[in-house]
Structures are given as structure tokens and as C-alpha cells.
XYZ file of C-alpha atoms in Angstrom:
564
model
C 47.161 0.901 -10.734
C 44.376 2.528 -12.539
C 45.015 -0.193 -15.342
C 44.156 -3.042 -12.647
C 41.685 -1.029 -11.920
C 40.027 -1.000 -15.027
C 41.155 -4.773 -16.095
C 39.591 -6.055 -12.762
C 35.711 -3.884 -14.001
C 36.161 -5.285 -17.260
C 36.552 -8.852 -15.906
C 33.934 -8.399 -13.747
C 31.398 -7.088 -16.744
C 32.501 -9.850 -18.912
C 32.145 -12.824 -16.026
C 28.536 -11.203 -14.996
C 27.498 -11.617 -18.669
C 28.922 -14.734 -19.644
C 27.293 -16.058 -16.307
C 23.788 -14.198 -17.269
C 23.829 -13.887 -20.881
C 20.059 -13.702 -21.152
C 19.072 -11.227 -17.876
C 21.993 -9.125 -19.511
C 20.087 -9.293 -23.030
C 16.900 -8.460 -21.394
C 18.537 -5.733 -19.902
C 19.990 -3.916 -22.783
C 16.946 -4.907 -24.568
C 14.757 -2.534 -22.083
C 17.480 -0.220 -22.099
C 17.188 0.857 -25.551
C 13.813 0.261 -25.966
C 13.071 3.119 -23.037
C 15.639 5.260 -24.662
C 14.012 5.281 -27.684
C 10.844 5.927 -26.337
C 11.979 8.792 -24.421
C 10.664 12.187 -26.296
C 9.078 10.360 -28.589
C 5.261 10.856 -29.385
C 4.676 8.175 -31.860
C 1.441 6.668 -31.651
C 2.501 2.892 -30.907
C 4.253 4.209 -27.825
C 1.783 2.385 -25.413
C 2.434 -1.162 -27.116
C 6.120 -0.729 -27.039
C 6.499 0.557 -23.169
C 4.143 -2.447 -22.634
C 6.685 -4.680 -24.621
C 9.847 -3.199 -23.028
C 8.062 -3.346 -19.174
C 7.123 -7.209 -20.255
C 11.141 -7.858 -21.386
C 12.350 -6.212 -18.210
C 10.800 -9.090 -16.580
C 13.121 -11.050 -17.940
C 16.040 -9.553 -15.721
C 15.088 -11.385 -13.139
C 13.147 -14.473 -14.367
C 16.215 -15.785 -15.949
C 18.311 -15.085 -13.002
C 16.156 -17.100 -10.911
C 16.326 -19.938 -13.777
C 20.316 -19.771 -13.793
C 20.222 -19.899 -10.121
C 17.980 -22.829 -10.302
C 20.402 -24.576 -12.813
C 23.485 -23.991 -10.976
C 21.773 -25.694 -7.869
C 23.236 -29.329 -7.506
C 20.404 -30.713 -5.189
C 17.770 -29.968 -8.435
C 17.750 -32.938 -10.945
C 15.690 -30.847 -13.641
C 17.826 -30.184 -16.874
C 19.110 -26.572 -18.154
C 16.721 -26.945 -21.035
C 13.747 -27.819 -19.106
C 14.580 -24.790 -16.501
C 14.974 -22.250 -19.574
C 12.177 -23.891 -21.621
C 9.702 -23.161 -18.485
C 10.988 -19.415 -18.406
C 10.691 -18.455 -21.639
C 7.329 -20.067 -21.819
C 6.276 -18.136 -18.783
C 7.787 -14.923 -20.401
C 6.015 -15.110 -23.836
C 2.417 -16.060 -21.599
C 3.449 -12.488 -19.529
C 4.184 -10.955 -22.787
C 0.936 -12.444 -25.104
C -0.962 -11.109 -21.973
C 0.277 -7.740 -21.809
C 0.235 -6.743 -25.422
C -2.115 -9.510 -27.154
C -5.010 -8.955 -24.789
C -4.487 -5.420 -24.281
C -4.336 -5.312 -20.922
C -4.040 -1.718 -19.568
C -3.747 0.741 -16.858
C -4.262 -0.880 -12.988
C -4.144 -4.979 -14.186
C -1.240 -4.354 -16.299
C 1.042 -2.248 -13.230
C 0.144 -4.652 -10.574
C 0.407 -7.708 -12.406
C 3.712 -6.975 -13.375
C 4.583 -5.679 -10.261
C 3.796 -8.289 -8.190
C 5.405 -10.998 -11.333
C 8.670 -8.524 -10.479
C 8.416 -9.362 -6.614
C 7.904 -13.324 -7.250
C 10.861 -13.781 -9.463
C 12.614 -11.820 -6.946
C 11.783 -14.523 -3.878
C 12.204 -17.121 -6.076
C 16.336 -15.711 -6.926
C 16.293 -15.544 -2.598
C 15.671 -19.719 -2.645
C 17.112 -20.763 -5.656
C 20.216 -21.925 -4.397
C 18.296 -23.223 -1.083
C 15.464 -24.976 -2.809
C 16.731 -28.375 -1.063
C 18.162 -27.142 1.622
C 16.962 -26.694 5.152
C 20.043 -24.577 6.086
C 18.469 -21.235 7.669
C 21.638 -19.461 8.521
C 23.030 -20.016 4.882
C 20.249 -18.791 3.029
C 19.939 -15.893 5.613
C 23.461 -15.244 4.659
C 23.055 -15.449 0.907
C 20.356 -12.902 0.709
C 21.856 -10.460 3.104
C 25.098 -10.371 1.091
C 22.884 -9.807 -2.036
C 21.261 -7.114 0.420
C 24.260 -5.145 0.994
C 25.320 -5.515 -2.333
C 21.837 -4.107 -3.781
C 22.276 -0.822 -1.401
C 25.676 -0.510 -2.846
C 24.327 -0.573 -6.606
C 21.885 1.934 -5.934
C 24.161 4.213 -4.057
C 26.712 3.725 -6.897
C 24.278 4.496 -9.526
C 23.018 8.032 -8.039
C 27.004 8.764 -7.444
C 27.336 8.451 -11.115
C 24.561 9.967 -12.704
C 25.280 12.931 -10.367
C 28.756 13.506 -11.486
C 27.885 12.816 -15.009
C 24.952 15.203 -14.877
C 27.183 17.759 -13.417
C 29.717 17.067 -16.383
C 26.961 17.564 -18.739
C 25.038 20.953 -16.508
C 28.957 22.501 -16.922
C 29.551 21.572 -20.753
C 26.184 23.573 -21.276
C 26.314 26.165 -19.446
C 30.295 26.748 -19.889
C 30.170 25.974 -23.629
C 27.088 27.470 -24.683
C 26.232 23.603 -26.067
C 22.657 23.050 -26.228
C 22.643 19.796 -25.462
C 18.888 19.213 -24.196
C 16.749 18.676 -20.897
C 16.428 14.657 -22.312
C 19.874 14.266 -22.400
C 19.825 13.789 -18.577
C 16.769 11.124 -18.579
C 18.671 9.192 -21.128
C 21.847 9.008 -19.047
C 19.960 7.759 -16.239
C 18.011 5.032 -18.199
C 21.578 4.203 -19.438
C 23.123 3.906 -15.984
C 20.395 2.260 -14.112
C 19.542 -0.018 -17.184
C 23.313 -1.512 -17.827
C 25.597 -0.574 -15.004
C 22.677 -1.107 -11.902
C 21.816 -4.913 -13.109
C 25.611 -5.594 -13.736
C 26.512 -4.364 -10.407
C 24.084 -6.218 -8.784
C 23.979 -9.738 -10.572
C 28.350 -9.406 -9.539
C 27.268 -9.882 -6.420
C 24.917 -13.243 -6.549
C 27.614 -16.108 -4.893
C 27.635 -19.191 -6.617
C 27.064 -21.788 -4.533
C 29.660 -23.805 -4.913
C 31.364 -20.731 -3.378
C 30.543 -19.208 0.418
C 32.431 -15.866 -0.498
C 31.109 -13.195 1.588
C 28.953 -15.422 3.481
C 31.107 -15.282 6.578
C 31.907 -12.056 6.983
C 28.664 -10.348 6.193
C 27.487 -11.203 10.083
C 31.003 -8.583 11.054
C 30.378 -6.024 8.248
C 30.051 -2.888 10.544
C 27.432 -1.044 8.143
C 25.257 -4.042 8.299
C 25.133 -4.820 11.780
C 24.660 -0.712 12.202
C 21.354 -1.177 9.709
C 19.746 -4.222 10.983
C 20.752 -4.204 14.991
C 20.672 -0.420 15.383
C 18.009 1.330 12.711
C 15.644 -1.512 11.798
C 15.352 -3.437 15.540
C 14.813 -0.256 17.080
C 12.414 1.367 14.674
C 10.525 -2.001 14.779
C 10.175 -1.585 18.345
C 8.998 2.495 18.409
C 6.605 1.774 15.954
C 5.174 -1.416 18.280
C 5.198 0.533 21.168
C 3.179 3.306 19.559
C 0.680 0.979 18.236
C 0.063 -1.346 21.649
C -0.740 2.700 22.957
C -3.148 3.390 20.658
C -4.540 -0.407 21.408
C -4.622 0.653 25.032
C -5.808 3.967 24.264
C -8.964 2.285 22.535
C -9.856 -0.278 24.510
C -9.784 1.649 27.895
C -11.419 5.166 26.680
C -14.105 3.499 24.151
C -11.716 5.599 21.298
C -13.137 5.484 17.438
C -10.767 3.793 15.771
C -8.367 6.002 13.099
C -8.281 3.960 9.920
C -4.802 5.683 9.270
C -3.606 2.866 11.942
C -4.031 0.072 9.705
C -1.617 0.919 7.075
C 0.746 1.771 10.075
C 0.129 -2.094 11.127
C 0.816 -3.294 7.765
C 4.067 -1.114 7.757
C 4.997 -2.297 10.777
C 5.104 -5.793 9.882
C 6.831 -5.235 6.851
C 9.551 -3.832 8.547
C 9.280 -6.501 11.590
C 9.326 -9.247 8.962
C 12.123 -7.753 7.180
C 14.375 -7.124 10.237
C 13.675 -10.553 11.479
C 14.859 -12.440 8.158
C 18.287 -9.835 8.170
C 19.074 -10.456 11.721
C 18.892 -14.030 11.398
C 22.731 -14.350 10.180
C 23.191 -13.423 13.745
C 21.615 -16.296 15.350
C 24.140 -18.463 16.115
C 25.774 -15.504 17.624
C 25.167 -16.093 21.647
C 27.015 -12.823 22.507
C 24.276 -10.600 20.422
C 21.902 -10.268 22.793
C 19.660 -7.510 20.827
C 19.067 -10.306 17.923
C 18.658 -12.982 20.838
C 15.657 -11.647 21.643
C 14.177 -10.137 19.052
C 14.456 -13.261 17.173
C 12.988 -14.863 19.400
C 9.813 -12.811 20.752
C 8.709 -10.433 17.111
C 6.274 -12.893 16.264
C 4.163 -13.772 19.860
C 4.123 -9.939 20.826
C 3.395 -9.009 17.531
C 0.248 -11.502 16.729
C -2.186 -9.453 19.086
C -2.025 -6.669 17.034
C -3.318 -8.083 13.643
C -6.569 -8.734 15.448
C -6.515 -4.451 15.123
C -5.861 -4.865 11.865
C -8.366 -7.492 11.110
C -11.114 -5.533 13.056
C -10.371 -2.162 10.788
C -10.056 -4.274 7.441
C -13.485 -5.189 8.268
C -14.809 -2.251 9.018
C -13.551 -1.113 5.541
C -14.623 -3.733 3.891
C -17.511 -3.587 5.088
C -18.436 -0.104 4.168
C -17.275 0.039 0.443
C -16.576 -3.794 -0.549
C -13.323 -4.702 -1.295
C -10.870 -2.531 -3.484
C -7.076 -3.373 -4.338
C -6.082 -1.882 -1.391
C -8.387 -3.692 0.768
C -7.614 -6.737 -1.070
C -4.383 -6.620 -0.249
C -4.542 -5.512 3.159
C -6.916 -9.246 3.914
C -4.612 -10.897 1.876
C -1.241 -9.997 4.208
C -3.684 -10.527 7.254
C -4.025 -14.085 6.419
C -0.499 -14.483 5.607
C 0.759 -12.828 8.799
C -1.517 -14.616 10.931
C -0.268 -17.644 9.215
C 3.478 -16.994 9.380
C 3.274 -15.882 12.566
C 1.657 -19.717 13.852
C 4.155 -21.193 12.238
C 7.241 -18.734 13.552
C 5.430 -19.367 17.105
C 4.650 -22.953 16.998
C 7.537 -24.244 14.813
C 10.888 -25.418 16.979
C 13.100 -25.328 12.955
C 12.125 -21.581 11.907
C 12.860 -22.377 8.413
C 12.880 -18.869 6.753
C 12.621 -20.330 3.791
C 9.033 -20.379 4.741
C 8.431 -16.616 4.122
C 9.631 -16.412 0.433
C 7.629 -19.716 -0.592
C 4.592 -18.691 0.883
C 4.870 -15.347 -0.540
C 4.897 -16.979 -4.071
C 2.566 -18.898 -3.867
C 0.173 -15.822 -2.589
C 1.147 -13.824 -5.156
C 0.337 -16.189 -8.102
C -3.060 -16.526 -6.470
C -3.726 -12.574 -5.993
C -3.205 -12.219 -9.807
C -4.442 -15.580 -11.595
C -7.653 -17.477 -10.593
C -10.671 -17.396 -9.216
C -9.818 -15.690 -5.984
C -6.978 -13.484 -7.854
C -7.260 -9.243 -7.003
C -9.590 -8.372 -10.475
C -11.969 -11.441 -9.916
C -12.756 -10.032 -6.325
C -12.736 -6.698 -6.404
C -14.890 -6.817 -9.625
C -17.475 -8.888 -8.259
C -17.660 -7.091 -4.633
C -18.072 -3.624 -6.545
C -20.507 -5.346 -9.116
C -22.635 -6.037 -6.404
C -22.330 -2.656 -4.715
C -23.173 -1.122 -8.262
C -26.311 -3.156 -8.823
C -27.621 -3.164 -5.582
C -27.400 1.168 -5.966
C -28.942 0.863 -9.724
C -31.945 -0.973 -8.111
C -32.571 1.495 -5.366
C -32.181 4.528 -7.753
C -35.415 2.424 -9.879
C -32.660 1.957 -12.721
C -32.286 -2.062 -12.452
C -36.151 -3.884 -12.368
C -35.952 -8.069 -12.822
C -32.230 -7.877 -13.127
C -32.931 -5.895 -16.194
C -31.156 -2.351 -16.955
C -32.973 0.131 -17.883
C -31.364 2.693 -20.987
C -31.032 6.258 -20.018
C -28.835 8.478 -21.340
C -27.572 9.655 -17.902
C -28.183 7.183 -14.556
C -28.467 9.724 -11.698
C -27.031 7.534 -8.614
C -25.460 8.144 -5.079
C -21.864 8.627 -4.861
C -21.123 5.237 -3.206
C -22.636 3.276 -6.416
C -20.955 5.620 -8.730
C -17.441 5.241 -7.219
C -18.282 1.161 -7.373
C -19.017 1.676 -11.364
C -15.751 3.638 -11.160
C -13.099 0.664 -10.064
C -15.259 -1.554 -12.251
C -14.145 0.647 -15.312
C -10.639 1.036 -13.814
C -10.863 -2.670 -14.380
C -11.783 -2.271 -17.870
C -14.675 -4.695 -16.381
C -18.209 -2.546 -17.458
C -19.295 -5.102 -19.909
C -20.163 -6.591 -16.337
C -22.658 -4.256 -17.060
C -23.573 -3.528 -20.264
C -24.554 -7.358 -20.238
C -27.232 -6.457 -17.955
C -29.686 -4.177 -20.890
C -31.588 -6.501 -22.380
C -30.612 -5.458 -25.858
C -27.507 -3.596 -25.275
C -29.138 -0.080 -26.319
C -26.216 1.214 -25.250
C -23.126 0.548 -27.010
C -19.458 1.364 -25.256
C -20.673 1.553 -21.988
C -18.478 4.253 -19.991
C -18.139 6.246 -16.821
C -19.734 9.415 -18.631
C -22.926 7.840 -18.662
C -23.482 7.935 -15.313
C -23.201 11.230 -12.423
C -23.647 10.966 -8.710
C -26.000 13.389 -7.469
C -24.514 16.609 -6.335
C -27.385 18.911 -4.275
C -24.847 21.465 -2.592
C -23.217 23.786 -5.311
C -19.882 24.441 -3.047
C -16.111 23.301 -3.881
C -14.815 20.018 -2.524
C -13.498 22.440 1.022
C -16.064 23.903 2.820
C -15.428 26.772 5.922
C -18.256 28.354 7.644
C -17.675 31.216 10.216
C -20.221 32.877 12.915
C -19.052 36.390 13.439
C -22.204 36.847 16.274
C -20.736 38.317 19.283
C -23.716 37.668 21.709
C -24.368 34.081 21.238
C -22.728 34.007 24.821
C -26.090 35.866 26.286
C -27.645 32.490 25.980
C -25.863 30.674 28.638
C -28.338 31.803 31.292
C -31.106 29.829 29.701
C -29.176 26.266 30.001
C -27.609 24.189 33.037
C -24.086 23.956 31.349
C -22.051 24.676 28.788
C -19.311 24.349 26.743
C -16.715 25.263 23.933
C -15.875 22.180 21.793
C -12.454 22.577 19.796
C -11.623 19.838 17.707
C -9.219 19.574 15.379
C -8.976 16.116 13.940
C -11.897 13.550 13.171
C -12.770 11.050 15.102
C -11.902 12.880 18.384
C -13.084 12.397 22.059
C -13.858 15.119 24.795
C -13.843 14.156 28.257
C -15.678 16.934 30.883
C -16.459 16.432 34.559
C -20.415 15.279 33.649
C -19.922 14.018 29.771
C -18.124 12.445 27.591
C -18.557 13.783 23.872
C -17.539 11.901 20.529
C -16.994 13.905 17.536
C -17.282 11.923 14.289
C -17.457 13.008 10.262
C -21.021 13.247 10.568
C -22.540 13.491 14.035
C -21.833 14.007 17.475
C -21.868 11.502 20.111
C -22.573 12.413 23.990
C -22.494 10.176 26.714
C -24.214 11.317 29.844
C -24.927 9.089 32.995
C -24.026 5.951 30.678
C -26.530 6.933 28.471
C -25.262 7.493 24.492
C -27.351 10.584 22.610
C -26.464 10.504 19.112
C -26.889 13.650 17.153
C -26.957 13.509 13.173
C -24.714 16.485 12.002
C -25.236 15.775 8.069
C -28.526 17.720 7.112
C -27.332 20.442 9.577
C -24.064 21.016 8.189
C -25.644 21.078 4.547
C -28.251 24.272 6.416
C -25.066 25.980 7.765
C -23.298 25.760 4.162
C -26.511 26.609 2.052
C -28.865 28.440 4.145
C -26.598 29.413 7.150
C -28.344 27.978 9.611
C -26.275 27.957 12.650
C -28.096 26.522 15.415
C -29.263 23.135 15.613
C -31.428 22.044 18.377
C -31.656 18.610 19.920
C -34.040 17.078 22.185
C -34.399 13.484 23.780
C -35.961 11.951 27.251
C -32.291 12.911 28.797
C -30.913 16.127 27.551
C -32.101 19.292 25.033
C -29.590 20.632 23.388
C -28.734 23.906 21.364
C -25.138 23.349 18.880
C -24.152 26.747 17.774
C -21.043 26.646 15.018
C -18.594 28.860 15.536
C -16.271 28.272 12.647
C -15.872 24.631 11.157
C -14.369 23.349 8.281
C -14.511 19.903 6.454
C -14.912 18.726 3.004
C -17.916 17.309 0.575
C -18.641 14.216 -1.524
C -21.393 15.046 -3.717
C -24.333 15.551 -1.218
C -22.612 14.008 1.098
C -20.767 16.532 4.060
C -17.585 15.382 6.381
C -17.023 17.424 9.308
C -13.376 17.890 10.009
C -12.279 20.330 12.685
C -13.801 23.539 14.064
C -15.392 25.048 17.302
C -19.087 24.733 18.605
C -20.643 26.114 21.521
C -23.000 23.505 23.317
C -25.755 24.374 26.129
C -26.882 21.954 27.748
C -30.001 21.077 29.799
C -30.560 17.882 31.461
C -33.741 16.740 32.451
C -34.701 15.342 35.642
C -35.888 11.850 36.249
């Protein structure tokens, strides 16, 4: 038995590779090229993980291409396919290690490379075909099967590790801590990809299609964990919608990444739970099939809205970038799902593809507009800081600037981008412009936390001089106080309060920067509706240079209005 057993694996190995000779190459080529790398301190280390991070690629580039050639509709040759990969390969490759691309460019260029060859495997046998339910079917097999690589791989490195742990500590063998990181590039780098490619159907075959829609695990993940989850985190955010548009709430900006993530998750449980379309009897998939996308669409106006805002305040950034970017593909996908009577899925992948080749190539790729938006925040801050005159830099051996322009001139570097910059002297005086030469201006001495605490005991005596007043607790930023007479916003750097309809905004910056360098701890507020004495009890927040954020604490607050 244990023979067959062993007869059937080697099969298996020996069918995957014969079937992907060149993912399994690329494979073992990574493999060994991480293993060597591991413990080593040579000084060509950064070319070579660049090398073996551009060959990995390969793993599943030229799965997508065999795919491709083993799909009967295409009329394009097996040269021409594998021809067009490798030529796309050794571009990735020149790229990486010819142009020295480095740090942020070089992770999420090949991260997002990884992703499209990934979609492209999901349509390669479906590239003519209009057949929904079978390409549902195809990727939810290679689903399942993906889940079951991964949990095989931690079962085996586990045992093996615990093999190892007991020949070292039984044996006195001093076997070494890499020993472990090596078995697990070993086992995720050969065992992982053959596991998984054994699982890709050929197409002249529907094996495992069928059953996948009664395979008990599966319809426990998709109708049961990712339906439901979909729906918590929906109802959560439609409250906080509600929440905001019927109490006037500041917005957190923690929601939009919880929109994002909730999308992700609707879009991904939509595409699984489509094997079970045809099903009549499955009335959970019924509907959500059928209503994700309308009830959904409202809330990427949120998301829009806080993107903006963001935007908005410090120009666009890769996360920002990103953020816009799935906006305008939701919105779009979400037309289509809504107006479109086929609801091709195929849709999704394609249209994922060809976003991602535009976020990282061309003129409206992630580095071209985040470089220019933060250029632009840079030189607008050099010019008010009397550094940029005629669009001419002045040299200085240190530019003094606020923080926002110095964090701008910070992604530019982190897209190796300064010679933006530099091109801007007009005789580059300084050569190998970096970061160092420039500091934000820091006027409060303190650590990046700040607490202050009032130990007065008769600050109370006071209340007899004022019409009301109040203890204000807050422990989270923004956060909104409702009393009897006001209403009272509490934001990073003032306080907002709303009597008779009337908004009285209070700047809390300068007086927070008194409390933490002088200890002032009144402030005192006047207008033609209320005066106003803020004592701080104890609050705590952080700082950004000179710039404070307030972000919980207690103040006392009398009040006196005035009559009309």
C-alpha cells in the first residue's frame, strides 16, 4: 500500500514537470538561489535576490503561457506564446537588475507582475469562452487546491522541524538556527508549486469541476464564512454611513481601508459562489449573487469622498494611488455587474490586467503620479520657505522646511526620483542630492508622545463665575459630545461647539504647544456668542515636528453665553 502510495507521488511529480518543465525550472532555480543566499553576507547579495525574485516570476508566467497553449479556441503557435514570455521575462529581469531599480518600485512592480500572471492562469483556458459557470469552476478547484498546498506545506515543515528540534537537542548535534529557514525555502520552493500546478485541469478534462459545487469544506467557506462576513462588515459600514449623515459625524479615515476590505472580500465571495448559480435550491447564493453589487455601489461614494479628502491634504502617495485606482474599477465593475443581463466574470480578471499594467508602466503608472503630485507639494513648500525664487533653487547646505514639504521630498527619494530636484539649481552646486540635506523644523523639544497632567484641586471654585459647565472625556479623535444646550466636536487640533446652530471654532494647536512648553493650562475664548475658559485636566496626543495632535484626555469647560 505504502508502495502505491509512493508510485502514485512520484507519478504525480513527474506528470506536473513534464507538463511545466519551465515553471518547474524557475522554481528550483529560485529555490537554490534563496538557499544560497541564506546566511550569506557577500556583497552582490542585493543583485542576486533581485535576480532570483525576477526568475520566480517565471513560476507563473510560463504557467499562464502553457495554459494559453493548451487552449484549442487560441490559433497562436507554442513558439510565439513562449517567445512572448520569455521576452517579457528578460524586459522584467533587464529592468530589475540592469537599471537598478530598488527598494518601493522594485517590490510593487513585481508584486503586482505576480498578481497579473496570476489572473491571466484564471482565463487562460477561458480566453474564448463565454462560459461563466466553467471558468467559475476552474478557478475554485484551483482554489481549494491552493488552501490544500499551503496547509500541506506548514504540516510538513512542522514535523520536519520537530525531527530536526529532537535530533539537536536529543543528540547534542549542532545543527544550526539556518537549518530550519533552509528547510522551509526547500518545501515551499519545490513541494508548494508542485502541489499546486497538480491541481490545474486540463481542459480537455472537467475533473473536479463537478463536484467542487458539493465539496462540504467549500460550500462551508464561501456560503457560511465569506457571505456572512461580507454582510457584518456591510452592515457595520451602512451604520457608520447613517451615523454620519444624521449626527454631522467627522469622518474616521480608518473607514476607508475597511471599504476597500470590504470589497475585496465582496468581490471575492461573489466570483466563488458563482459555481452555485445554477443551483435554484441555494437560496443564500441566490441572492447574494444577485444584490452585492446595487447595495454595495452607495458606499464607494464614502470611499470616494475620504480618498479625496486625503488626497487632498497630502497629494497622492502609493496608498492613495491605489485606493483611486480600485475606486474607479469598482465603480466600473459594479455598472457593468448591475447593468449587464450575461455577468461574464471573466470581466473581473481582464480588467484587473489591464489596470495593473497601467499602475506600473506609462504615463499614468503609480511612480509617474505620485512623483509629480509630491514634486509639486515639495516645490510649492521650497518657495514659501524663500528657498525656490524664478523656479530656481537656491544651494544651502541645510533647507529648513515644514514637515508636510519634507515628508513630500521624502516619497520623492523613496522613489529614487530627487534628481526631480537637483535639476532645479541652476548649476547643480550640489552634487548627490539626498534626504540629509534637508530637516523640518522642530520648535518643541519633547518625544514623539506627549501627556500633560493638572494636579490643581480647586479649579472647581470657578464654576460660580460661568452659566454652565462641563467635563469633556474623550478618548478617541474625531469624537462628538452631545449635551442638552451644545453640541461639541473634538478634532486633532481644535474644538468645535455648536450652540443655537451657531459653529464656534476654537484653535487648540498654539495652546497645546503652551500647556507642553510653558504649562499653560487655561485657554480663554471669546466670540459675539459665547466666552469660554478650557482648563486641561490630563490629555495626551502625539507631535510632528511643530506640529501637535490632540488625542484623548479630559477638559473642564465654563461656559457663558451672551445675550442677544
Amino acid at each position: 500500500m505504502k508502495t502505491n502510495k509512493l508510485t502514485q507521488l512520484l507519478s504525480t511529480s513527474k506528470s506536473v514537470i513534464s507538463r511545466f518543465p519551465l515553471a518547474i525550472l524557475c522554481s528550483v532555480t529560485t529555490t537554490i538561489l534563496f538557499m544560497y543566499l541564506t546566511g550569506s553576507n557577500n556583497g552582490e547579495n542585493d543583485q542576486l535576490i533581485k535576480i532570483a525574485l525576477s526568475i520566480s516570476l517565471g513560476i507563473p508566467a510560463f504557467t499562464a503561457a502553457k495554459l494559453l497553449h493548451e487552449n484549442k479556441a487560441l490559433t497562436i503557435s507554442k513558439p510565439v506564446i513562449y517567445t512572448l514570455t520569455f521576452a517579457v521575462l528578460g524586459l522584467v529581469l533587464w529592468s530589475n537588475v540592469y537599471l537598478e531599480l530598488d527598494g518601493k518600485i522594485f517590490i510593487i512592480r513585481l508584486m503586482i507582475l505576480h498578481v497579473l500572471f496570476i489572473l491571466l492562469i484564471s482565463i487562460s483556458h477561458h480566453v474564448k469562452s463565454n462560459r461563466s459557470i466553467s471558468l467559475s469552476k476552474f478557478n475554485a478547484t484551483l482554489f481549494i487546491h491552493t488552501i490544500e498546498a499551503i496547509v500541506s506545506t506548514i504540516i510538513i515543515y512542522a514535523v520536519l522541524s520537530l525531527a530536526i528540534f529532537s535530533l539537536e537537542n536529543l543528540f547534542n548535534v549542532d545543527i544550526g538556527s539556518m537549518v530550519y529557514l533552509r528547510l522551509f525555502i526547500l518545501i515551499s520552493g519545490i513541494f508548494t508549486p508542485i502541489y499546486i500546478l497538480s491541481g490545474i485541469p486540463r481542459q480537455d478534462s472537467d475533473q473536479g469541476f463537478e463536484d467542487i459545487s458539493k465539496n462540504r469544506f467549500y460550500k462551508i467557506l464561501t456560503n457560511y464564512i465569506f457571505i456572512p462576513a461580507v454582510l457584518l462588515y456591510g452592515f457595520i459600514l451602512y451604520a457608520y454611513s447613517i451615523r454620519i449623515l444624521l449626527f454631522s459625524s467627522e469622518i474616521n479615515e480608518w473607514v476607508g481601508h475597511l471599504i476597500i476590505w470590504f470589497f475585496v472580500l465582496g468581490v471575492l465571495s461573489y466570483l466563488l459562489n458563482y459555481v452555485y448559480k445554477e443551483k435554484e435550491d441555494n437560496l443564500i447564493t441566490y441572492y447574494f449573487l444577485k444584490y452585492f453589487y446595487p447595495v454595495s455601489f452607495p458606499l464607494l461614494f464614502l470611499l470616494f469622498y475620504i480618498v479625496y479628502l486625503n488626497v487632498r491634504e497630502v497629494g497622492f502617495t502609493d496608498e492613495l494611488y491605489y485606493s483611486i485606482v480600485v475606486c474607479f474599477w469598482l465603480v466600473l465593475t459594479s455598472i457593468y455587474f448591475i447593468l449587464s443581463k450575461k455577468d461574464n466574470i471573466k470581466w473581473i480578471p481582464i480588467t484587473l490586467i489591464i489596470v495593473g499594467i497601467i499602475s506600473i508602466y506609462g504615463p499614468l503608472s503609480l511612480f509617474n503620479t505620485v512623483v509629480n503630485s509630491q514634486y509639486k507639494i515639495a516645490t510649492n513648500g521650497l518657495e514659501k520657505a524663500g528657498y525656490l525664487k524664478d523656479g530656481k533653487l537656491t544651494a544651502v547646505n541645510k533647507y529648513d522646511i515644514d514637515r508636510k514639504t519634507f515628508d513630500a521630498i521624502s516619497v520623492i527619494e523613496d522613489y529614487e526620483a530627487l534628481d526631480k530636484i537637483s535639476k532645479l539649481y541652476v548649476d547643480n552646486e550640489i552634487e548627490n542630492l539626498s534626504l540629509s540635506h534637508f530637516s523640518y523644523r522642530n520648535d518643541i523639544q519633547i518625544d514623539d508622545w506627549f501627556n500633560v497632567y493638572n494636579d490643581q484641586n480647586n479649579v472647581i471654585k470657578e464654576i460660580k463665575d460661568y452659566t454652565d459647565f462641563m467635563i469633556l472625556n474623550f478618548y478617541s479623535i474625531p469624537e462628538t459630545v452631545t449635551t442638552k444646550d451644545y453640541r461639541i466636536k473634538v478634532k486633532k487640533d481644535e474644538l468645535i461647539i455648536i450652540y443655537k446652530d451657531d459653529e464656534n471654532t476654537i484653535p487648540l494647536e498654539n495652546w497645546i504647544v503652551s500647556l507642553i512648553t510653558d504649562s499653560k493650562k487655561e485657554l480663554n475664548f471669546a466670540n459675539d456668542n459665547l466666552s469660554i475658559k478650557i482648563i486641561a485636566k490630563n490629555i495626551s496626543g502625539k507631535r510632528r515636528g511643530s506640529e501637535v495632535e490632540l488625542e484623548s484626555g479630559e477638559l473642564l469647560l465654563f461656559i457663558n453665553t451672551k445675550s442677544e
